[in-house]
Coordinates of C-alpha atoms and ligand atoms in Angstrom, one line a residue:
M2 CA -4.9 20.0 -17.9
T3 CA -3.0 18.5 -14.9
P4 CA -2.9 14.7 -14.8
F5 CA -5.0 14.9 -11.7
A6 CA -7.9 16.5 -13.5
R7 CA -7.8 14.2 -16.5
P8 CA -11.1 12.4 -16.9
Y9 CA -10.9 8.7 -17.2
G10 CA -13.4 7.5 -19.7
R11 CA -14.1 4.6 -22.0
R12 CA -11.4 4.3 -24.6
T13 CA -13.5 2.6 -27.1
F14 CA -17.1 1.9 -27.7
F15 CA -18.6 -0.8 -29.8
A16 CA -22.2 -0.3 -30.5
R17 CA -22.8 -3.7 -32.2
E18 CA -22.1 -7.1 -30.8
R19 CA -19.7 -9.2 -32.8
P20 CA -19.1 -12.9 -32.5
L21 CA -16.4 -13.9 -30.0
A22 CA -12.9 -14.8 -31.4
M23 CA -12.6 -17.4 -28.7
P24 CA -14.3 -17.8 -25.3
S25 CA -12.9 -16.0 -22.4
L26 CA -11.6 -18.1 -19.5
C27 CA -10.6 -18.0 -15.9
V28 CA -7.4 -19.7 -14.7
F29 CA -7.3 -20.3 -10.9
G30 CA -5.2 -22.1 -8.4
A31 CA -6.9 -25.2 -7.2
Q32 CA -4.8 -25.8 -4.1
W33 CA -3.2 -23.4 -1.5
G34 CA -1.4 -21.1 -4.0
D35 CA 1.9 -21.4 -5.8
E36 CA 0.5 -24.0 -8.2
G37 CA 2.5 -22.5 -11.1
K38 CA -0.3 -20.2 -12.3
G39 CA 2.2 -17.6 -13.6
K40 CA 3.8 -20.1 -16.1
I41 CA 0.5 -21.4 -17.3
I42 CA -1.1 -18.0 -17.7
D43 CA 2.0 -16.8 -19.6
H44 CA 1.6 -19.9 -21.8
L45 CA -2.2 -19.2 -22.4
A46 CA -1.7 -15.5 -22.8
A47 CA -0.4 -16.0 -26.3
D48 CA -3.9 -16.8 -27.5
V49 CA -5.9 -14.1 -25.8
T50 CA -6.3 -10.3 -26.2
H51 CA -6.6 -9.3 -22.5
V52 CA -5.2 -10.6 -19.2
V53 CA -7.0 -9.4 -16.1
R54 CA -6.0 -9.6 -12.4
Y55 CA -9.1 -9.3 -10.3
Q56 CA -8.3 -10.0 -6.6
G57 CA -5.5 -10.1 -4.1
G58 CA -2.5 -7.7 -4.0
S59 CA 1.2 -7.9 -4.2
N60 CA 1.2 -10.9 -2.0
A61 CA 0.9 -12.9 -5.2
G62 CA 4.2 -13.8 -6.9
H63 CA 3.8 -15.3 -10.3
T64 CA 7.1 -16.7 -11.7
V65 CA 7.5 -16.7 -15.4
V66 CA 10.6 -18.0 -17.2
V67 CA 11.1 -16.7 -20.7
G68 CA 14.3 -18.1 -22.3
A69 CA 17.1 -17.3 -19.9
E70 CA 15.1 -14.6 -18.1
K71 CA 13.1 -15.1 -14.9
Y72 CA 10.3 -12.6 -14.0
V73 CA 8.4 -12.5 -10.8
L74 CA 5.2 -10.5 -11.2
H75 CA 3.3 -9.3 -8.2
L76 CA 0.6 -6.9 -9.5
V77 CA 1.1 -6.6 -13.2
P78 CA -0.7 -9.4 -15.1
S79 CA 1.4 -12.0 -16.7
G80 CA 0.3 -11.0 -20.2
V81 CA 2.7 -8.1 -20.0
L82 CA 5.5 -10.4 -21.3
H83 CA 3.6 -10.8 -24.6
P84 CA 3.7 -7.7 -26.8
G85 CA 0.3 -6.4 -27.9
K86 CA -1.8 -7.8 -25.0
V87 CA -3.9 -5.5 -22.8
N88 CA -3.2 -6.1 -19.1
V89 CA -5.8 -5.0 -16.6
I90 CA -5.5 -4.5 -12.9
A91 CA -9.2 -4.6 -12.0
N92 CA -11.2 -3.0 -9.2
G93 CA -11.0 -6.1 -6.9
V94 CA -7.2 -5.9 -6.6
A95 CA -5.7 -4.2 -3.5
V96 CA -3.1 -1.9 -5.2
D97 CA 0.0 -0.7 -3.4
P98 CA 1.0 2.3 -5.7
L99 CA 4.6 2.2 -4.4
L100 CA 5.1 -1.5 -5.3
L101 CA 3.2 -1.2 -8.6
L102 CA 5.4 1.6 -9.8
E103 CA 8.5 -0.3 -8.6
E104 CA 7.3 -3.3 -10.6
I105 CA 6.6 -1.2 -13.7
D106 CA 10.0 0.5 -13.5
G107 CA 11.7 -2.9 -13.0
L108 CA 10.0 -4.3 -16.1
I109 CA 10.9 -1.3 -18.2
A110 CA 14.5 -1.5 -17.0
R111 CA 14.6 -5.1 -18.3
G112 CA 13.3 -4.0 -21.7
V113 CA 9.6 -5.0 -21.3
A114 CA 7.3 -2.4 -22.8
V115 CA 4.8 -1.0 -20.2
S116 CA 2.6 2.0 -21.0
S117 CA -1.0 3.0 -20.9
A118 CA -1.5 1.1 -24.1
N119 CA -0.8 -2.3 -22.5
L120 CA -1.5 -1.7 -18.8
R121 CA -4.8 -0.4 -17.4
L122 CA -5.6 0.3 -13.8
S123 CA -9.1 0.5 -12.4
A124 CA -10.1 3.8 -10.9
R125 CA -12.2 1.8 -8.4
A126 CA -9.4 -0.4 -7.1
H127 CA -8.6 0.1 -3.4
V128 CA -5.2 1.5 -2.4
I129 CA -2.8 0.0 0.1
L130 CA -1.3 2.9 2.1
Q131 CA 1.6 2.9 4.5
H132 CA -0.7 2.6 7.5
H133 CA -2.1 -0.7 6.1
R134 CA 1.3 -2.2 5.9
R135 CA 2.3 -1.0 9.3
L136 CA -0.9 -2.3 10.9
D137 CA -0.6 -5.7 9.1
A138 CA 2.7 -6.4 10.7
L139 CA 1.7 -5.0 14.1
A140 CA -1.5 -7.1 14.2
E141 CA 0.4 -10.3 13.4
R142 CA 2.8 -9.5 16.3
W143 CA -0.2 -8.9 18.6
R144 CA -1.8 -12.3 17.6
G145 CA 1.4 -14.2 18.7
E146 CA 0.7 -18.0 18.5
G147 CA -2.6 -17.3 16.7
R148 CA -1.0 -15.5 13.8
I149 CA -2.4 -15.9 10.4
G150 CA 0.9 -15.9 8.6
T151 CA 0.2 -12.9 6.3
T152 CA 2.9 -11.5 4.0
G153 CA 2.7 -8.3 5.9
R154 CA 2.0 -6.2 2.8
G155 CA -1.2 -4.5 4.1
I156 CA -3.6 -6.5 2.0
G157 CA -5.9 -7.7 4.8
P158 CA -6.1 -4.2 6.5
C159 CA -6.9 -2.6 3.0
Y160 CA -9.7 -5.0 2.3
A161 CA -11.0 -4.5 5.9
D162 CA -11.2 -0.7 5.3
K163 CA -12.9 -1.4 2.0
A164 CA -15.6 -3.4 3.8
A165 CA -15.8 -0.8 6.5
R166 CA -16.3 1.9 3.8
V167 CA -13.3 3.9 4.9
G168 CA -10.8 2.9 2.2
L169 CA -9.3 5.1 -0.4
R170 CA -9.5 4.2 -4.0
V171 CA -7.3 4.9 -7.0
C172 CA -9.8 7.7 -8.1
D173 CA -9.3 9.3 -4.7
L174 CA -5.6 9.3 -5.1
L175 CA -5.9 11.2 -8.3
D176 CA -7.9 14.0 -6.7
P177 CA -5.7 16.1 -4.4
A178 CA -8.6 17.4 -2.3
R179 CA -10.1 13.9 -1.8
L180 CA -6.6 12.4 -1.1
E181 CA -6.1 15.1 1.6
S182 CA -9.4 14.7 3.4
G183 CA -9.3 10.8 3.1
L184 CA -5.8 10.5 4.4
R185 CA -6.5 13.0 7.2
V186 CA -9.5 11.0 8.4
A187 CA -7.7 7.6 8.0
L188 CA -4.6 8.7 9.8
A189 CA -6.5 10.2 12.7
E190 CA -7.9 6.8 13.5
K191 CA -5.0 4.6 12.4
N192 CA -2.4 6.6 14.2
A193 CA -4.4 6.4 17.4
L194 CA -4.4 2.6 17.0
I195 CA -0.7 2.5 16.1
Q196 CA 0.2 4.5 19.2
S197 CA -2.1 3.5 21.9
V198 CA -2.7 -0.2 21.1
H199 CA 0.6 -1.1 19.5
G200 CA 2.9 1.5 21.1
D201 CA 4.5 2.4 17.8
T202 CA 5.4 5.7 16.1
P203 CA 2.6 7.5 14.2
L204 CA 2.7 8.3 10.5
D205 CA 3.1 11.9 9.4
L206 CA 0.2 13.3 7.3
G207 CA 2.4 15.8 5.4
E208 CA 4.9 13.1 4.4
Q209 CA 2.2 10.7 3.3
L210 CA 0.4 13.3 1.3
D211 CA 3.6 14.2 -0.5
L212 CA 4.4 10.6 -1.2
Y213 CA 1.0 9.6 -2.5
G214 CA 0.6 12.9 -4.5
R215 CA 3.8 12.1 -6.4
L216 CA 2.8 8.4 -7.0
A217 CA -0.7 9.4 -8.2
E218 CA 0.8 11.7 -10.8
R219 CA 2.9 8.9 -12.2
L220 CA 0.0 6.4 -12.1
S221 CA -2.6 8.6 -13.7
S222 CA -2.0 7.7 -17.3
F223 CA -2.9 4.0 -16.6
V224 CA -6.2 4.7 -14.8
G225 CA -9.6 4.1 -16.4
D226 CA -13.0 2.6 -16.0
T227 CA -11.6 -0.9 -16.6
G228 CA -14.9 -2.7 -16.1
A229 CA -16.5 -0.7 -18.9
E230 CA -13.4 -1.2 -21.1
L231 CA -13.6 -5.0 -20.6
R232 CA -17.3 -5.2 -21.3
D233 CA -16.8 -3.2 -24.5
A234 CA -13.9 -5.4 -25.4
H235 CA -16.0 -8.5 -24.8
R236 CA -18.7 -7.2 -27.1
A237 CA -16.1 -6.5 -29.7
G238 CA -15.0 -10.2 -29.7
A239 CA -12.0 -10.0 -27.2
A240 CA -10.7 -13.2 -25.6
I241 CA -10.1 -12.4 -22.0
L242 CA -8.0 -14.4 -19.6
F243 CA -8.9 -13.8 -15.9
E244 CA -5.8 -14.5 -13.8
A245 CA -6.5 -15.5 -10.3
A246 CA -3.9 -15.1 -7.5
Q247 CA -3.4 -17.4 -4.5
G248 CA -5.5 -20.6 -4.5
V249 CA -9.1 -21.6 -3.9
M250 CA -8.3 -23.2 -0.6
L251 CA -7.3 -19.7 0.6
D252 CA -10.6 -18.2 -0.6
V253 CA -12.1 -15.9 2.1
D254 CA -15.5 -17.6 1.9
H255 CA -14.7 -21.2 0.8
G256 CA -11.1 -21.8 2.1
T257 CA -9.8 -22.9 5.4
Y258 CA -11.0 -19.7 7.2
P259 CA -9.5 -17.9 9.1
Y260 CA -6.2 -19.1 7.6
V261 CA -7.1 -17.7 4.2
T262 CA -6.4 -14.6 2.1
S263 CA -8.8 -11.6 2.2
S264 CA -10.5 -12.1 -1.2
N265 CA -12.4 -14.5 -3.4
T266 CA -9.7 -16.4 -5.2
G267 CA -11.7 -18.4 -7.8
V268 CA -14.3 -17.6 -10.5
D269 CA -16.4 -16.2 -7.7
G270 CA -14.1 -13.1 -7.5
I271 CA -14.6 -12.1 -11.1
P272 CA -18.0 -10.5 -11.3
A273 CA -17.5 -8.2 -8.3
G274 CA -13.7 -7.8 -8.8
V275 CA -13.9 -6.8 -12.5
G276 CA -17.4 -5.5 -13.2
F277 CA -18.0 -8.3 -15.7
P278 CA -21.2 -10.4 -15.9
P279 CA -20.7 -14.1 -14.7
Q280 CA -22.4 -15.5 -17.8
W281 CA -19.7 -14.0 -20.0
I282 CA -16.8 -15.6 -18.3
G283 CA -16.6 -18.7 -20.4
R284 CA -14.7 -21.7 -19.1
A285 CA -12.8 -22.2 -15.8
V286 CA -9.5 -24.1 -15.8
G287 CA -7.9 -25.1 -12.5
I288 CA -4.1 -25.4 -11.9
A289 CA -2.8 -27.9 -9.4
K290 CA 0.6 -29.4 -8.7
A291 CA 1.2 -33.1 -8.9
Y292 CA 1.8 -32.8 -5.1
C293 CA 0.8 -30.1 -2.6
T294 CA 2.3 -27.1 -0.9
R295 CA 1.1 -24.4 1.5
V296 CA 2.7 -21.2 2.8
G297 CA 1.9 -19.8 6.2
E298 CA -0.3 -21.2 9.0
G299 CA -3.5 -23.2 8.7
P300 CA -4.6 -26.8 8.1
F301 CA -2.9 -28.9 5.5
P302 CA -4.1 -32.5 5.9
S303 CA -1.7 -34.1 3.5
E304 CA 1.4 -32.3 4.8
E305 CA 4.5 -34.5 4.9
H306 CA 6.3 -33.8 8.1
G307 CA 9.1 -36.4 7.7
P308 CA 12.3 -36.3 5.6
R309 CA 10.2 -36.8 2.4
G310 CA 8.7 -33.4 2.8
A311 CA 12.1 -31.8 2.8
E312 CA 13.0 -33.9 -0.3
L313 CA 9.9 -32.5 -2.1
R314 CA 10.9 -29.0 -1.0
E315 CA 14.4 -29.3 -2.5
A316 CA 13.3 -31.1 -5.6
G317 CA 10.5 -28.6 -6.4
N318 CA 12.5 -25.5 -5.1
E319 CA 9.5 -24.8 -2.9
Y320 CA 10.5 -21.4 -1.5
G321 CA 8.0 -18.4 -1.7
A322 CA 8.5 -16.2 -4.8
T323 CA 7.5 -13.1 -2.8
T324 CA 8.9 -13.8 0.7
G325 CA 11.5 -16.6 0.2
R326 CA 9.7 -18.5 3.0
P327 CA 10.1 -22.3 2.8
R328 CA 6.8 -23.8 1.7
R329 CA 5.2 -26.6 3.7
C330 CA 5.2 -29.7 1.4
G331 CA 3.0 -32.7 1.1
W332 CA 1.1 -35.0 -1.2
L333 CA -1.7 -34.4 -3.7
D334 CA -5.0 -34.2 -1.8
V335 CA -7.8 -35.5 -4.1
V336 CA -10.5 -34.6 -1.5
A337 CA -9.4 -30.9 -1.5
L338 CA -8.7 -30.7 -5.2
R339 CA -12.1 -32.2 -6.2
Y340 CA -13.8 -29.6 -3.9
A341 CA -11.8 -26.7 -5.5
L342 CA -12.6 -27.8 -9.1
E343 CA -16.2 -28.4 -8.3
L344 CA -16.7 -25.1 -6.6
N345 CA -15.4 -23.3 -9.7
G346 CA -17.2 -25.4 -12.3
A347 CA -13.9 -26.3 -13.8
T348 CA -14.3 -28.3 -17.0
S349 CA -10.6 -29.3 -17.0
W350 CA -7.4 -28.7 -15.1
I351 CA -3.7 -28.5 -15.6
M352 CA -1.3 -30.5 -13.6
T353 CA 2.1 -28.8 -13.0
N354 CA 5.4 -29.9 -11.5
L355 CA 5.0 -33.5 -12.6
D356 CA 8.7 -33.6 -13.2
V357 CA 9.4 -32.9 -9.5
L358 CA 8.2 -36.4 -8.5
S359 CA 10.9 -38.1 -10.6
G360 CA 13.2 -40.2 -8.4
L361 CA 11.3 -39.6 -5.2
G362 CA 10.0 -43.2 -4.8
D363 CA 6.4 -44.2 -4.5
V364 CA 3.8 -41.3 -4.6
P365 CA 1.3 -41.2 -1.8
V366 CA -2.0 -39.5 -2.6
A367 CA -4.7 -38.4 -0.1
V368 CA -7.9 -40.1 -1.1
A369 CA -10.2 -39.7 2.0
Y370 CA -10.3 -38.3 5.5
R371 CA -11.2 -40.2 8.6
R372 CA -12.6 -38.7 11.8
E373 CA -14.2 -40.4 14.8
G374 CA -14.6 -43.6 12.9
R375 CA -16.2 -42.0 9.9
R376 CA -14.7 -41.9 6.4
F377 CA -15.4 -39.0 4.1
E378 CA -14.4 -37.9 0.7
T379 CA -15.8 -34.4 0.7
F380 CA -14.1 -31.4 2.1
P381 CA -15.5 -30.4 5.6
A382 CA -16.5 -26.8 6.1
E383 CA -15.4 -26.4 9.8
L384 CA -11.8 -25.9 10.5
S385 CA -12.1 -27.9 13.7
S386 CA -12.9 -31.0 11.6
L387 CA -9.7 -30.7 9.7
D388 CA -7.5 -30.5 12.8
A389 CA -8.5 -34.0 13.9
V390 CA -8.7 -35.8 10.6
E391 CA -6.6 -38.8 9.7
V392 CA -5.7 -39.0 6.1
E393 CA -6.1 -42.2 4.1
Y394 CA -3.4 -42.5 1.4
E395 CA -3.2 -44.6 -1.7
H396 CA 0.4 -45.2 -2.7
R397 CA 1.1 -45.0 -6.5
P398 CA 4.2 -46.4 -8.1
G399 CA 6.9 -43.7 -8.8
W400 CA 9.4 -43.4 -11.6
T401 CA 13.0 -42.3 -11.9
E402 CA 13.2 -40.9 -15.4
D403 CA 13.7 -37.1 -16.1
L404 CA 10.5 -35.8 -17.6
T405 CA 11.6 -32.2 -18.5
G406 CA 12.5 -32.9 -22.1
I407 CA 9.3 -34.9 -23.0
R408 CA 6.6 -33.3 -25.1
R409 CA 4.2 -36.1 -25.8
F410 CA 2.0 -37.9 -23.3
E411 CA 2.8 -41.3 -24.8
D412 CA 6.6 -40.7 -24.3
L413 CA 6.2 -40.4 -20.5
P414 CA 7.3 -43.4 -18.4
R415 CA 4.4 -45.8 -17.9
A416 CA 4.3 -45.1 -14.1
A417 CA 4.0 -41.3 -14.7
R418 CA 1.2 -41.9 -17.3
N419 CA -0.6 -44.2 -14.9
Y420 CA -0.3 -41.6 -12.1
V421 CA -1.8 -38.9 -14.3
E422 CA -4.7 -41.1 -15.5
W423 CA -5.4 -42.4 -12.0
V424 CA -5.4 -38.9 -10.5
E425 CA -7.7 -37.7 -13.3
A426 CA -10.1 -40.6 -12.7
S427 CA -10.1 -40.0 -8.9
V428 CA -10.7 -36.2 -9.2
R429 CA -13.3 -36.8 -12.0
V430 CA -12.2 -33.7 -14.0
P431 CA -10.0 -34.2 -17.1
I432 CA -6.4 -33.0 -17.2
E433 CA -5.9 -31.0 -20.4
T434 CA -2.2 -30.1 -20.0
L435 CA 0.8 -31.3 -18.0
S436 CA 3.6 -29.0 -17.1
I437 CA 7.0 -30.6 -16.7
G438 CA 9.4 -27.7 -16.0
P439 CA 9.3 -24.0 -15.5
R440 CA 9.9 -22.9 -19.1
R441 CA 7.2 -21.8 -21.6
D442 CA 7.8 -24.8 -23.8
Q443 CA 7.8 -27.4 -21.1
V444 CA 4.2 -28.5 -21.5
I445 CA 2.5 -31.7 -22.7
H446 CA -1.0 -31.2 -24.3
R447 CA -3.4 -34.0 -24.1
S448 CA -6.1 -34.5 -26.7
Ligands
GDP502 P1 2.1 -19.2 -8.9 O1 2.0 -18.1 -7.9 O2 1.0 -20.1 -8.9 O3 2.4 -18.6 -10.3 O4 3.4 -20.1 -8.5 P2 4.9 -19.6 -8.2 O5 5.4 -18.8 -9.3 O6 5.0 -19.1 -6.9 O7 5.6 -21.0 -8.1 C1 5.7 -21.8 -9.2 C2 7.2 -22.1 -9.3 O8 7.3 -23.3 -10.0 C3 8.0 -21.1 -10.1 O9 9.3 -21.1 -9.7 C4 7.9 -21.7 -11.5 O10 8.9 -21.3 -12.4 C5 8.0 -23.1 -11.3 N1 7.2 -24.0 -12.2 C6 6.0 -23.8 -12.8 N2 5.7 -24.9 -13.5 C7 6.6 -25.8 -13.2 C8 6.8 -27.2 -13.6 O11 5.9 -27.8 -14.3 N3 7.9 -27.9 -13.1 C9 8.8 -27.2 -12.3 N4 9.8 -28.0 -11.8 N5 8.7 -26.0 -11.9 C10 7.6 -25.3 -12.4

């Protein structure tokens, strides 16, 4: 049997429900992305059986530091760094087969075990093809001043094709006849667009078929009906960690549209992006930095445009993990954070990068927005309201001590403790853990 013809079925079936070992949970970014999700997911992965990516594409760049080794994961879930965990790329992810295989090869070359036993890929996931990447870059050029600031990796165009019902899925890639007919139809339209609208060179069908045929053969062993596998695993008592990419403020429905990513970046993305009932998800934990950053265009009310923004960038090494782009930096925004946590029903959250604020002087925090004489503490829906808002800050006392070696909350400097407690009271959702450095062990658990 050729790998193309291999049926992908359920690996296991559990007829009887068993009690859950521990509840499943979703970890999501509660700001504009880059909150340090990779590190926290890696930390939590030790206690779960499955780690699942359910939205976004290789525009995510989760950084995980294990000992002296630094890994940047784009598509492979962060649980891959823990032996024995099952990592799932679910149907809601836009998968670039070229980048996925590069990432797998890179991990294997560094001694990380990756096989069909610990990495599963949904047959239903949509595939990013060369024309998606090309059109992403060309469309940004076309938009000029109005550009969205995409990473140019074809994710938006792939999701657009999914919604337009002309996309190709992983299962199509594995079937040579469907791949041929799907690519032929897609390229007829996309090449016309590339040539006549953008004046660029068309893609060659033969070359594309050859490339994706080869990639499909290599990917086939990972492919399965991951939704069914995860539902079975849940019934058997699995603890599943749903790993979000980007941040809630970039959610296509609830973020600062149109300056958003193309998927649902919070708990809302799980049922559709995995094939998993919402009532099985368990708890939702938000991740937010002790300050705020944003990459790309779009509103960022608490952005610090002065020299203190540059100081924050250097102190926090705020450069994109995927693109190397300098991140826009600013102060914690309680209005936006409260909105993100509420939207996802977060019962607690984790504050990262508290160590970065050491030695930076007093710490401004955005507590309300003002517009046309009105003061509001809730996040406005229309983008135009954000453009004109004035931000009201409360200035909290800073501290100078290095926090990176501290492991107990009571050992933090008084000003740092006060900052954490004051933010927690303002946001009205408890902070369960603090992160005070990039390494696995640099966390402070609170009771
Ligand atoms: P993600 O996409 O949300 O995983 O975030 P990124 O990986 O893009 O960015 C987080 C960066 O901050 C990475 O370089 C991490 O190693 C680093 N990091 C994570 N937590 C902390 C922390 O508590 N303190 C400091 N200083 N760096 C952290």
